[in-house]
Amino acid sequence: MIRTGVLFLLWAAAAWPADSDFNGRWDITVHQSSRGRAWWLEVEGAGTSALKGKFVGFPGGDLNEIEHIAIVKGELQFTFDGRDQHQEYKAKLKNGKLEGTFQSGDARLEWTGARAPAIKDADDGSWHEGKPVDLFNHRDVSNWHGMTADASKGWSAEGGVLKGNGAATDLISNDKFWNFKLHVEYRTPEHSNSGIGLRGRYEVQILEDHGRPLDRHSNAALYSRIVPTENVTKPAGEWQTYDIRLVGRHVTVTLNGKTVTQGVIDGLTAIACDADEGVPGPIMLQGDHGPVEFRSIVLTPLVK
């Protein structure tokens, strides 16, 4: 005769996956969001007493260590508190994906997490340049569309310069790309902030920070992830040049002729609008953090 307790354990094992199945990196698509939001989650130690996690999402866009995280009856639960807000995230595994909810006050969102893919492309010298693509035609913003509204909102093309007024929707290129070199010439006024989204997922920071100490948010940083080795930002109002190379997850950022940022990208950053890391994605220009101008945006595909 099977005891009731044993029956319960057998039922529980069938009712939800093993806690360890939550481990890994997850690319998250947020539903019911006007912005086209994407988040990122990493879980380690699930199924042990050393459970921990990292998150990119609602708390402010940084890469955050999760302070309060648990798995209760097959449900992953984590919370953030700050800025007079209590934020609750919950998720269960279903068919190999995370099906989750976000709740903060009256705000509620649903989200789905897919395991981040392994990207095998390496920057090993086997890639050669394709035909360059001029993403800015120096006349208008017809090569772009807006994140949440018409592309022209807050952006203008004047005298061969693309201008964002600092209160604009993010721009997204109409075309999508995989491996590439990207040449960008830009300038900002004092105290301004913008960014360039690679594949619609990874932000190279634009920040007026001439002479300031380095951190994960410095100009030329892979935002919140890779710190530049040197501050070579020019004073506000001067034209500056980025040459960015992306192959697989390998990124190299050269600012004003100096290579300052190199490394392997772990996952999405806060700019992300497209969570599917395994396919080509667009170039993004951040428009809502401060005024910025671009006079050249040329992408050269890298192909075998």
Backbone as numpy.savetxt, mean C-alpha at the origin, in Angstrom:
# Nx Ny Nz CAx CAy CAz Cx Cy Cz
-18.52 -46.64 24.25 -19.37 -45.44 24.25 -18.48 -44.19 24.25
-18.76 -43.25 23.33 -17.97 -42.02 23.23 -18.53 -40.99 24.19
-17.66 -40.43 25.02 -18.09 -39.43 25.99 -18.52 -38.14 25.30
-19.40 -37.40 25.99 -19.91 -36.15 25.44 -18.79 -35.18 25.15
-17.80 -35.08 26.04 -16.68 -34.16 25.84 -15.90 -34.48 24.58
-15.72 -35.79 24.28 -15.00 -36.17 23.07 -15.80 -35.79 21.84
-17.13 -36.01 21.91 -17.98 -35.61 20.79 -17.88 -34.12 20.51
-17.85 -33.33 21.59 -17.74 -31.88 21.42 -16.43 -31.51 20.74
-15.34 -32.17 21.14 -14.05 -31.86 20.54 -14.04 -32.22 19.06
-14.65 -33.36 18.72 -14.73 -33.76 17.32 -15.55 -32.76 16.52
-16.67 -32.31 17.11 -17.51 -31.33 16.43 -16.77 -30.01 16.26
-16.03 -29.59 17.28 -15.31 -28.32 17.22 -14.23 -28.36 16.15
-13.54 -29.50 16.04 -12.48 -29.62 15.05 -13.04 -29.48 13.64
-14.27 -30.00 13.45 -14.90 -29.89 12.14 -15.50 -28.51 11.91
-15.82 -27.81 13.00 -16.55 -26.55 12.88 -15.66 -25.40 12.45
-14.39 -25.39 12.83 -13.51 -24.31 12.40 -12.10 -24.84 12.15
-11.34 -24.18 11.26 -9.98 -24.64 10.95 -9.06 -24.50 12.15
-7.87 -25.08 12.03 -6.88 -24.94 13.08 -6.45 -23.49 13.20
-6.17 -23.06 14.44 -5.76 -21.68 14.65 -4.52 -21.33 13.84
-3.63 -22.29 13.64 -2.40 -22.02 12.90 -2.65 -21.63 11.45
-3.84 -21.93 10.94 -4.15 -21.56 9.56 -4.28 -20.05 9.37
-4.36 -19.29 10.45 -4.40 -17.84 10.34 -3.02 -17.25 10.06
-1.97 -18.02 10.29 -0.62 -17.51 10.09 -0.37 -17.13 8.64
0.41 -16.08 8.44 0.78 -15.67 7.09 0.48 -14.21 6.84
0.70 -13.82 5.60 0.43 -12.45 5.16 -0.81 -12.44 4.29
-1.67 -11.45 4.55 -2.98 -11.40 3.91 -3.18 -10.04 3.23
-3.58 -10.08 1.96 -3.95 -8.88 1.21 -5.47 -8.73 1.30
-5.90 -7.57 1.78 -7.30 -7.41 2.17 -8.03 -6.41 1.26
-9.13 -6.86 0.71 -10.04 -6.00 -0.04 -11.20 -5.61 0.86
-11.45 -4.30 0.96 -12.51 -3.78 1.83 -13.74 -3.50 0.98
-14.86 -4.04 1.40 -16.11 -3.85 0.67 -16.87 -2.63 1.23
-17.80 -2.13 0.47 -18.65 -0.99 0.88 -17.82 0.25 1.20
-16.67 0.40 0.54 -15.82 1.56 0.77 -15.75 2.38 -0.50
-16.09 3.66 -0.42 -16.10 4.52 -1.60 -14.70 4.76 -2.15
-13.67 4.60 -1.30 -12.31 4.92 -1.71 -11.64 3.78 -2.49
-12.18 2.59 -2.48 -11.46 1.47 -3.07 -10.32 1.05 -2.18
-10.61 0.85 -0.91 -9.60 0.65 0.12 -9.02 -0.76 0.11
-7.71 -0.87 0.38 -7.06 -2.16 0.55 -6.23 -2.12 1.83
-6.25 -3.19 2.60 -5.48 -3.31 3.84 -4.51 -4.48 3.72
-3.68 -4.63 4.76 -2.70 -5.72 4.80 -2.56 -6.20 6.23
-2.44 -7.52 6.39 -2.35 -8.12 7.71 -1.30 -9.22 7.70
-0.50 -9.26 8.76 0.42 -10.37 8.97 0.15 -10.98 10.34
0.00 -12.29 10.38 -0.25 -13.01 11.64 0.88 -14.02 11.83
1.44 -14.04 13.04 2.48 -14.99 13.40 2.14 -15.62 14.75
2.55 -16.86 14.93 2.38 -17.53 16.21 0.98 -17.99 16.52
0.08 -17.97 15.54 -1.28 -18.48 15.77 -1.21 -19.97 16.12
-1.97 -20.36 17.13 -1.92 -21.73 17.62 -0.91 -21.93 18.72
-0.20 -20.84 19.09 0.76 -20.90 20.19 0.47 -19.74 21.14
1.25 -19.68 22.23 1.11 -18.58 23.17 1.80 -17.31 22.70
2.45 -17.36 21.52 3.22 -16.21 21.02 2.52 -15.52 19.86
1.19 -15.52 19.87 0.41 -14.89 18.81 0.71 -13.39 18.73
0.99 -12.90 17.51 1.20 -11.48 17.29 0.83 -11.13 15.86
0.73 -9.83 15.59 0.36 -9.43 14.25 0.79 -8.02 13.91
0.77 -7.71 12.61 1.02 -6.37 12.08 -0.12 -6.04 11.13
-0.42 -4.74 10.99 -1.59 -4.34 10.22 -1.35 -3.00 9.55
-1.80 -2.89 8.30 -1.87 -1.61 7.59 -3.32 -1.39 7.25
-3.90 -0.33 7.79 -5.31 -0.09 7.52 -5.85 1.12 8.22
-6.98 0.96 8.87 -7.75 2.07 9.40 -7.07 2.89 10.49
-6.18 2.34 11.31 -5.67 3.16 12.42 -4.96 4.43 12.00
-4.61 4.58 10.73 -3.95 5.80 10.30 -3.05 5.60 9.11
-2.94 4.37 8.65 -2.20 4.11 7.44 -0.78 3.66 7.64
-0.27 3.73 8.86 1.08 3.27 9.13 1.10 1.74 9.19
2.31 1.18 9.29 2.45 -0.24 9.59 2.43 -0.37 11.10
1.35 -0.92 11.64 1.11 -0.95 13.07 1.31 -2.34 13.66
2.03 -2.42 14.77 2.03 -3.63 15.57 0.67 -3.75 16.27
0.07 -4.93 16.22 -1.22 -5.13 16.86 -1.00 -5.44 18.34
-1.53 -4.61 19.20 -1.31 -4.78 20.64 -2.26 -5.79 21.26
-3.50 -5.85 20.76 -4.51 -6.74 21.34 -5.02 -7.67 20.25
-4.62 -8.94 20.33 -4.98 -9.91 19.30 -5.23 -11.26 19.96
-6.26 -11.96 19.48 -6.61 -13.26 20.05 -7.36 -14.08 19.00
-7.43 -15.38 19.22 -8.27 -16.27 18.43 -9.22 -16.95 19.38
-10.51 -16.72 19.17 -11.55 -17.22 20.07 -12.52 -18.08 19.27
-12.53 -19.37 19.56 -13.44 -20.30 18.90 -13.39 -20.16 17.38
-12.18 -20.16 16.86 -12.00 -20.12 15.42 -12.14 -18.75 14.79
-12.22 -17.70 15.59 -12.36 -16.35 15.07 -11.16 -15.50 15.49
-10.51 -14.89 14.50 -9.41 -13.96 14.78 -10.00 -12.62 15.19
-9.51 -12.09 16.30 -10.02 -10.81 16.81 -8.84 -9.92 17.17
-8.89 -8.65 16.71 -7.88 -7.68 17.16 -8.50 -6.29 17.21
-7.94 -5.45 18.06 -8.51 -4.13 18.30 -7.41 -3.07 18.33
-7.82 -1.83 18.07 -6.97 -0.66 18.23 -7.75 0.38 19.01
-7.06 1.11 19.88 -7.67 2.21 20.62 -6.80 3.45 20.47
-7.44 4.56 20.16 -6.70 5.81 20.01 -7.55 6.83 19.28
-7.17 8.11 19.43 -7.91 9.20 18.79 -9.40 9.13 19.11
-9.68 8.77 20.37 -11.07 8.67 20.84 -11.89 7.66 20.05
-11.22 6.63 19.54 -11.90 5.60 18.78 -11.52 4.22 19.30
-12.49 3.33 19.31 -12.24 1.92 19.57 -12.60 1.17 18.29
-11.63 0.44 17.75 -11.81 -0.23 16.47 -11.68 -1.73 16.66
-12.67 -2.46 16.17 -12.69 -3.91 16.33 -12.66 -4.60 14.96
-11.77 -5.55 14.83 -11.65 -6.36 13.63 -11.87 -7.82 14.00
-12.68 -8.51 13.20 -12.94 -9.93 13.43 -12.91 -10.64 12.08
-12.42 -11.89 12.08 -12.37 -12.63 10.82 -12.39 -14.13 11.08
-13.02 -14.84 10.17 -13.01 -16.29 10.18 -12.47 -16.79 8.85
-11.89 -17.97 8.88 -11.39 -18.59 7.66 -12.53 -19.32 6.94
-12.63 -19.05 5.64 -13.65 -19.70 4.84 -13.08 -19.96 3.45
-12.96 -21.22 3.08 -12.42 -21.61 1.78 -11.05 -20.99 1.53
-10.22 -20.97 2.57 -8.86 -20.49 2.42 -8.69 -18.99 2.47
-9.77 -18.25 2.70 -9.71 -16.80 2.78 -10.22 -16.32 4.13
-9.87 -15.09 4.47 -10.41 -14.46 5.66 -11.66 -13.69 5.28
-12.75 -13.95 5.98 -13.97 -13.17 5.81 -14.16 -12.39 7.09
-14.06 -11.05 7.02 -13.99 -10.26 8.23 -14.91 -9.07 8.27
-14.96 -8.46 9.46 -15.73 -7.24 9.67 -14.86 -6.22 10.41
-15.19 -4.97 10.22 -14.60 -3.86 10.97 -15.73 -3.08 11.60
-15.57 -2.71 12.86 -16.60 -1.95 13.58 -15.93 -0.87 14.41
-16.41 0.37 14.26 -15.97 1.48 15.11 -17.13 2.44 15.24
-17.73 2.47 16.42 -18.93 3.27 16.59 -20.02 2.80 15.65
-20.59 3.73 14.87 -21.63 3.37 13.91 -21.07 2.89 12.58
-19.76 3.02 12.39 -19.14 2.60 11.12 -18.91 1.10 11.11
-19.30 0.47 10.02 -19.10 -0.97 9.88 -18.74 -1.29 8.44
-17.72 -2.10 8.25 -17.29 -2.54 6.93 -17.07 -4.05 6.94
-17.20 -4.65 5.78 -16.87 -6.05 5.61 -15.63 -6.14 4.72
-14.81 -7.16 4.95 -13.58 -7.30 4.18 -13.23 -8.75 3.94
-12.44 -8.97 2.90 -11.98 -10.30 2.54 -10.47 -10.29 2.39
-9.80 -11.24 3.02 -8.35 -11.34 2.93 -7.93 -12.57 2.15
-7.06 -12.38 1.18 -6.47 -13.48 0.42 -4.99 -13.59 0.77
-4.47 -14.78 0.78 -3.05 -14.94 1.09 -2.19 -14.20 0.07
-1.22 -13.45 0.56 -0.31 -12.75 -0.34 0.47 -13.75 -1.18
0.54 -13.53 -2.47 1.20 -14.51 -3.34 2.71 -14.45 -3.24
3.35 -15.56 -3.52 4.79 -15.57 -3.71 5.09 -14.99 -5.09
5.94 -13.97 -5.15 6.31 -13.34 -6.42 7.77 -13.69 -6.69
8.01 -14.47 -7.72 9.34 -15.05 -7.94 10.26 -14.17 -8.77
9.73 -13.15 -9.44 10.58 -12.30 -10.28 11.69 -11.67 -9.45
12.93 -11.79 -9.93 14.09 -11.22 -9.24 14.78 -10.22 -10.16
15.33 -9.18 -9.56 16.06 -8.18 -10.34 17.48 -8.69 -10.55
17.61 -9.64 -11.48 18.83 -10.42 -11.64 19.59 -10.09 -12.91
19.27 -8.98 -13.56 19.96 -8.58 -14.77 19.39 -9.17 -16.05
18.32 -9.95 -15.93 17.75 -10.60 -17.11 16.63 -9.79 -17.76
16.31 -8.65 -17.18 15.21 -7.83 -17.71 15.77 -6.75 -18.63
15.04 -6.48 -19.72 15.45 -5.40 -20.60 14.29 -4.43 -20.81
14.62 -3.25 -21.25 13.64 -2.17 -21.34 12.76 -2.31 -22.58
11.45 -2.11 -22.35 10.51 -2.05 -23.44 10.34 -0.62 -23.93
9.22 -0.35 -24.56 8.94 0.98 -25.10 8.44 1.90 -24.00
9.08 3.05 -23.79 8.62 3.98 -22.74 7.20 4.46 -22.98
6.49 4.70 -21.88 5.12 5.19 -21.91 5.07 6.52 -21.16
4.67 7.59 -21.84 4.56 8.90 -21.20 3.18 8.99 -20.57
3.12 8.86 -19.25 1.82 8.83 -18.57 1.18 10.21 -18.46
1.97 11.26 -18.59 1.42 12.62 -18.59 1.63 13.21 -19.98
0.52 13.54 -20.66 0.62 14.02 -22.04 0.87 15.52 -22.14
1.05 16.19 -20.97 1.39 17.61 -20.89 0.26 18.53 -21.33
-0.94 17.96 -21.50 -2.11 18.77 -21.90 -3.26 18.67 -20.91
-3.50 17.43 -20.39 -4.67 17.21 -19.54 -4.45 15.95 -18.72
-5.50 15.48 -18.06 -5.39 14.28 -17.22 -6.13 13.09 -17.82
-6.20 13.05 -19.15 -6.98 12.01 -19.82 -6.36 10.62 -19.66
-5.08 10.53 -19.29 -4.45 9.22 -19.07 -4.73 8.68 -17.67
-5.55 9.41 -16.89 -5.76 9.08 -15.50 -7.25 9.13 -15.17
-7.62 8.48 -14.08 -8.95 8.64 -13.51 -8.81 8.80 -12.00
-9.87 9.29 -11.37 -9.81 9.57 -9.95 -10.15 8.37 -9.09
-9.63 8.39 -7.87 -9.93 7.34 -6.90 -11.41 7.32 -6.54
-11.96 8.48 -6.26 -13.34 8.55 -5.78 -14.21 9.49 -6.61
-13.62 10.21 -7.54 -14.40 11.19 -8.29 -13.76 11.39 -9.66
-14.31 12.34 -10.41 -13.77 12.69 -11.70 -12.30 13.09 -11.55
-11.47 12.65 -12.50 -10.03 12.88 -12.38 -9.65 14.35 -12.34
-10.49 15.22 -12.87 -10.14 16.63 -12.93 -10.30 17.33 -11.59
-10.97 16.71 -10.63 -11.23 17.38 -9.37 -9.93 17.60 -8.60
-9.54 18.86 -8.49 -8.34 19.21 -7.75 -7.05 19.10 -8.54
-7.12 18.63 -9.79 -5.95 18.51 -10.65 -6.13 19.35 -11.91
-5.03 19.90 -12.41 -5.07 20.68 -13.64 -3.75 20.53 -14.37
-3.79 20.76 -15.67 -2.57 20.75 -16.49 -2.39 22.15 -17.06
-1.32 22.79 -16.64 -1.05 24.17 -17.06 0.41 24.32 -17.43
0.66 24.83 -18.64 2.03 25.06 -19.08 2.88 23.81 -19.08
2.30 22.67 -19.38 3.03 21.41 -19.42 3.32 20.82 -18.06
2.62 21.31 -17.02 2.82 20.83 -15.66 1.50 20.31 -15.11
1.53 19.13 -14.51 0.36 18.55 -13.84 0.35 19.03 -12.40
-0.72 19.68 -11.98 -0.77 20.31 -10.66 -1.90 19.73 -9.82
-1.58 19.35 -8.59 -2.58 18.94 -7.61 -2.66 20.01 -6.54
-3.88 20.41 -6.19 -4.04 21.53 -5.26 -3.93 21.14 -3.79
-3.72 19.86 -3.51 -3.57 19.41 -2.13 -4.85 18.94 -1.49
-5.97 19.17 -2.15 -7.26 18.69 -1.65 -7.96 17.91 -2.76
-7.18 17.13 -3.49 -7.67 16.44 -4.67 -7.80 14.94 -4.41
-8.63 14.30 -5.22 -8.67 12.84 -5.19 -7.35 12.29 -5.70
-6.96 11.11 -5.24 -5.78 10.46 -5.80 -6.04 10.13 -7.27
-4.99 10.27 -8.09 -5.09 9.90 -9.50 -4.59 8.48 -9.70
-5.24 7.77 -10.61 -4.87 6.39 -10.93 -4.69 6.29 -12.44
-3.56 5.75 -12.88 -3.35 5.63 -14.32 -4.36 4.67 -14.93
-4.78 4.98 -16.16 -5.73 4.11 -16.83 -5.13 2.75 -17.16
-3.83 2.72 -17.41 -3.16 1.47 -17.75 -2.50 0.85 -16.51
-2.27 -0.46 -16.58 -1.65 -1.19 -15.48 -0.32 -1.78 -15.93
0.57 -1.98 -14.96 1.93 -2.38 -15.28 2.43 -3.40 -14.27
3.47 -4.15 -14.68 4.07 -5.14 -13.78 5.48 -4.68 -13.39
6.51 -5.12 -14.08 7.87 -4.68 -13.77 8.21 -3.46 -14.63
8.90 -2.49 -14.04 9.12 -1.25 -14.79 10.19 -0.37 -14.14
10.62 0.62 -14.93 11.37 1.77 -14.43 10.44 2.98 -14.55
10.47 3.85 -13.56 9.59 5.01 -13.56 10.41 6.25 -13.30
10.36 7.19 -14.24 11.06 8.47 -14.11 10.03 9.55 -13.82
10.21 10.25 -12.70 9.25 11.28 -12.28 10.02 12.54 -11.90
9.56 13.68 -12.41 10.09 14.98 -12.00 8.96 15.73 -11.30
9.23 16.17 -10.07 8.17 16.76 -9.26 8.73 17.91 -8.42
7.83 18.70 -7.85 8.21 19.69 -6.85 7.04 19.94 -5.91
7.36 20.37 -4.71 6.35 20.69 -3.71 6.70 22.00 -3.03
5.72 22.70 -2.49 6.00 23.85 -1.63 6.41 23.38 -0.23
6.67 24.30 0.66 7.02 23.94 2.03 5.90 23.17 2.71
6.28 22.23 3.55 5.38 21.47 4.41 4.39 20.61 3.63
4.71 20.27 2.40 3.78 19.48 1.60 4.14 18.01 1.63
3.19 17.20 1.15 3.26 15.75 1.29 2.46 15.14 0.16
3.04 14.17 -0.53 2.33 13.44 -1.57 2.94 12.04 -1.64
2.71 11.34 -2.73 3.27 10.00 -2.86 3.00 9.43 -4.23
3.78 8.42 -4.59 3.63 7.72 -5.86 3.33 6.27 -5.54
2.19 5.78 -6.00 1.79 4.40 -5.75 2.24 3.49 -6.89
3.00 2.46 -6.55 3.51 1.50 -7.54 2.58 0.30 -7.60
2.08 0.00 -8.80 1.07 -1.06 -8.99 -0.18 -0.81 -8.15
-0.40 0.41 -7.73 -1.57 0.70 -6.90 -1.49 0.08 -5.52
-0.22 -0.20 -5.04 -0.07 -0.97 -3.80 1.03 -0.45 -2.88
2.11 0.07 -3.44 3.29 0.40 -2.64 3.65 1.87 -2.86
3.71 2.63 -1.79 3.94 4.07 -1.92 5.40 4.45 -1.73
5.93 5.18 -2.71 7.18 5.90 -2.53 6.80 7.30 -2.06
7.27 7.67 -0.90 6.87 8.92 -0.26 7.43 10.14 -1.00
6.58 11.15 -1.13 7.00 12.50 -1.51 6.76 13.39 -0.31
7.81 14.01 0.20 7.70 14.82 1.40 8.71 15.96 1.35
8.27 17.15 1.68 9.19 18.29 1.78 9.90 18.17 3.13
11.10 17.57 3.12 11.81 17.31 4.39 13.30 17.64 4.29
13.64 18.63 3.49 15.04 19.02 3.32 15.71 19.24 4.67
16.82 18.51 4.91 17.61 18.69 6.11 17.09 18.02 7.35
15.99 17.26 7.24 15.41 16.63 8.42 15.93 15.21 8.62
15.85 14.68 9.86 16.30 13.31 10.12 15.47 12.29 9.34
16.04 11.12 9.16 15.40 10.06 8.39 14.51 9.19 9.26
13.40 8.72 8.68 12.57 7.71 9.31 11.78 6.99 8.22
10.83 6.14 8.62 10.07 5.34 7.65 9.12 6.17 6.81
8.98 7.47 7.12 8.07 8.33 6.37 8.82 9.43 5.61
10.14 9.34 5.56 10.95 10.36 4.89 10.71 10.35 3.39
11.08 11.45 2.75 11.07 11.50 1.30 11.94 10.35 0.77
11.42 9.65 -0.25 12.07 8.50 -0.89 11.92 7.20 -0.11
11.28 7.22 1.06 11.01 5.98 1.78 9.99 5.14 1.03
10.09 3.82 1.13 8.98 2.96 0.79 8.08 3.05 2.02
6.99 3.78 1.91 6.26 4.33 3.04 6.01 3.31 4.15
6.47 3.65 5.34 6.30 2.89 6.57 7.07 1.57 6.59
7.89 1.32 5.54 8.55 0.01 5.46 10.07 0.11 5.30
10.56 0.86 4.30 12.00 0.89 4.03 12.49 2.33 4.17
13.46 2.54 5.07 14.00 3.86 5.35 15.13 4.18 4.37
15.15 5.38 3.79 16.28 5.76 2.94 17.59 5.79 3.73
18.69 5.64 3.03 20.00 5.67 3.68 20.53 7.09 3.86
19.94 8.04 3.14 20.46 9.40 3.15 19.36 10.37 2.75
19.37 11.57 3.31 18.43 12.61 2.92 19.08 13.49 1.86
18.62 13.34 0.61 19.15 14.16 -0.49 18.04 15.03 -1.08
17.00 15.28 -0.29 15.89 16.12 -0.74 16.36 17.55 -0.93
15.96 18.16 -2.03 16.28 19.56 -2.29 15.32 20.47 -1.52
15.65 21.74 -1.37 14.75 22.68 -0.69 13.40 22.79 -1.39
12.38 23.18 -0.65 11.03 23.35 -1.19 11.05 24.26 -2.40
10.22 23.91 -3.38 10.09 24.74 -4.58 11.02 24.38 -5.71
12.03 23.52 -5.45 12.94 23.09 -6.51 12.45 21.80 -7.16
12.71 21.66 -8.45 12.36 20.43 -9.14 13.28 19.30 -8.68
12.68 18.13 -8.46 13.42 16.96 -8.00 13.10 15.77 -8.90
13.95 14.78 -8.88 13.83 13.66 -9.80 13.85 12.33 -9.07
12.86 11.51 -9.37 12.84 10.11 -8.93 13.11 9.20 -10.12
13.95 8.20 -9.91 14.06 7.07 -10.83 13.83 5.82 -10.00
12.71 5.18 -10.23 12.24 4.07 -9.41 12.23 2.81 -10.26
12.76 1.75 -9.71 12.79 0.46 -10.41 12.07 -0.57 -9.55
11.11 -1.27 -10.16 10.36 -2.30 -9.45 10.37 -3.58 -10.27
10.94 -4.64 -9.70 10.92 -5.98 -10.31 10.45 -6.95 -9.25
9.31 -7.59 -9.48 8.74 -8.46 -8.45 8.46 -7.63 -7.21
9.09 -8.03 -6.09 8.98 -7.26 -4.86 10.24 -6.42 -4.59
11.16 -6.41 -5.51 12.43 -5.71 -5.32 12.31 -4.27 -5.82
12.55 -3.32 -4.96 12.40 -1.91 -5.31 13.72 -1.17 -5.09
14.02 -0.27 -6.00 15.17 0.62 -5.89 14.70 2.04 -6.19
15.01 2.97 -5.29 14.59 4.35 -5.46 15.82 5.24 -5.51
15.98 5.96 -6.62 17.06 6.93 -6.79 16.44 8.31 -6.78
16.89 9.15 -5.86 16.39 10.51 -5.71 17.49 11.49 -6.06
17.22 12.35 -7.04 18.18 13.38 -7.45 19.56 12.79 -7.74
19.54 11.62 -8.42 20.76 10.98 -8.86 21.45 10.10 -7.84
20.89 9.98 -6.64 21.51 9.20 -5.57 20.58 8.04 -5.19
21.07 6.81 -5.28 20.27 5.65 -4.86 20.24 5.61 -3.34
19.03 5.77 -2.78 18.91 5.89 -1.32 18.02 4.84 -0.69
17.20 4.16 -1.49 16.26 3.19 -0.93 16.30 1.92 -1.77
16.59 0.79 -1.12 16.60 -0.49 -1.79 16.09 -1.55 -0.82
15.38 -2.53 -1.37 14.94 -3.61 -0.50 13.83 -4.42 -1.13
13.33 -5.36 -0.33 12.24 -6.23 -0.74 10.97 -5.77 -0.03
9.91 -5.56 -0.77 8.66 -5.06 -0.22 7.90 -6.21 0.44
7.59 -6.06 1.72 6.87 -7.10 2.46 5.40 -7.18 2.05
4.78 -6.03 1.82 3.35 -6.05 1.54 2.82 -4.66 1.27
1.51 -4.55 1.23 0.84 -3.30 0.88 1.19 -2.17 1.84
1.10 -0.94 1.33 1.21 0.25 2.16 -0.14 0.97 2.13
-0.20 2.08 2.87 -1.50 2.72 3.10 -2.15 3.28 1.84
-1.37 3.56 0.79 -1.94 4.13 -0.42 -2.75 3.12 -1.21
-2.63 1.85 -0.88 -3.13 0.77 -1.74 -4.61 0.89 -2.06
-4.92 0.73 -3.35 -6.31 0.66 -3.80 -6.61 -0.68 -4.46
-5.57 -1.49 -4.68 -5.71 -2.77 -5.38 -4.96 -3.82 -4.58
-5.67 -4.76 -3.98 -5.06 -5.70 -3.06 -4.43 -6.92 -3.73
-4.63 -7.11 -5.02 -4.18 -8.34 -5.68 -2.73 -8.19 -6.11
-1.79 -8.57 -5.24 -0.37 -8.35 -5.50 0.19 -9.18 -6.66
-0.52 -10.18 -7.09 0.02 -11.07 -8.10 -0.22 -10.68 -9.53
-0.85 -9.51 -9.77 -1.17 -9.09 -11.14 -0.71 -7.64 -11.34
-0.60 -7.19 -12.60 -0.23 -5.79 -12.84 -1.19 -4.82 -12.17
-0.67 -3.63 -11.87 -1.48 -2.60 -11.23 -1.11 -1.22 -11.75
-1.88 -0.20 -11.38 -1.67 1.14 -11.92 -0.61 1.93 -11.16
-0.25 3.07 -11.71 0.53 4.08 -11.01 -0.46 5.04 -10.37
-0.17 5.46 -9.15 -1.04 6.39 -8.43 -0.27 7.66 -8.07
-0.98 8.77 -8.03 -0.44 10.04 -7.55 -1.33 10.51 -6.40
-0.74 10.65 -5.22 -1.52 11.06 -4.05 -1.84 12.55 -4.13
-3.12 12.87 -3.91 -3.54 14.25 -4.12 -4.11 14.96 -2.92
-4.33 14.25 -1.79 -5.10 14.83 -0.70 -4.26 15.20 0.52
-2.91 15.14 0.40 -2.07 15.45 1.56 -1.35 16.79 1.45
-1.30 17.35 0.25 -0.63 18.63 0.07 -0.42 18.92 -1.41
-0.17 20.19 -1.76 0.06 20.55 -3.16 1.29 19.87 -3.72
1.24 19.51 -5.01 2.35 18.86 -5.67 2.23 19.13 -7.17
3.37 19.20 -7.84 3.40 19.39 -9.29 4.31 18.35 -9.93
3.93 17.90 -11.14 4.71 16.94 -11.90 4.91 17.49 -13.31
6.15 17.43 -13.81 6.37 17.85 -15.20 6.82 16.69 -16.08
7.10 15.51 -15.48 7.44 14.33 -16.26 7.07 13.09 -15.47
6.36 12.17 -16.14 6.02 10.86 -15.55 6.14 9.84 -16.70
7.30 9.21 -16.80 7.57 8.30 -17.91 7.87 6.91 -17.35
7.10 5.93 -17.79 7.27 4.55 -17.36 7.84 3.70 -18.49
8.88 2.95 -18.17 9.48 2.03 -19.14 9.29 0.61 -18.65
8.46 -0.19 -19.33 8.28 -1.58 -18.90 9.59 -2.36 -18.96
9.75 -3.28 -18.02 10.88 -4.20 -18.01 10.37 -5.58 -18.37
10.93 -6.15 -19.41 10.42 -7.41 -19.94 11.58 -8.38 -20.15
11.24 -9.65 -20.31 12.25 -10.67 -20.59 12.60 -10.66 -22.08
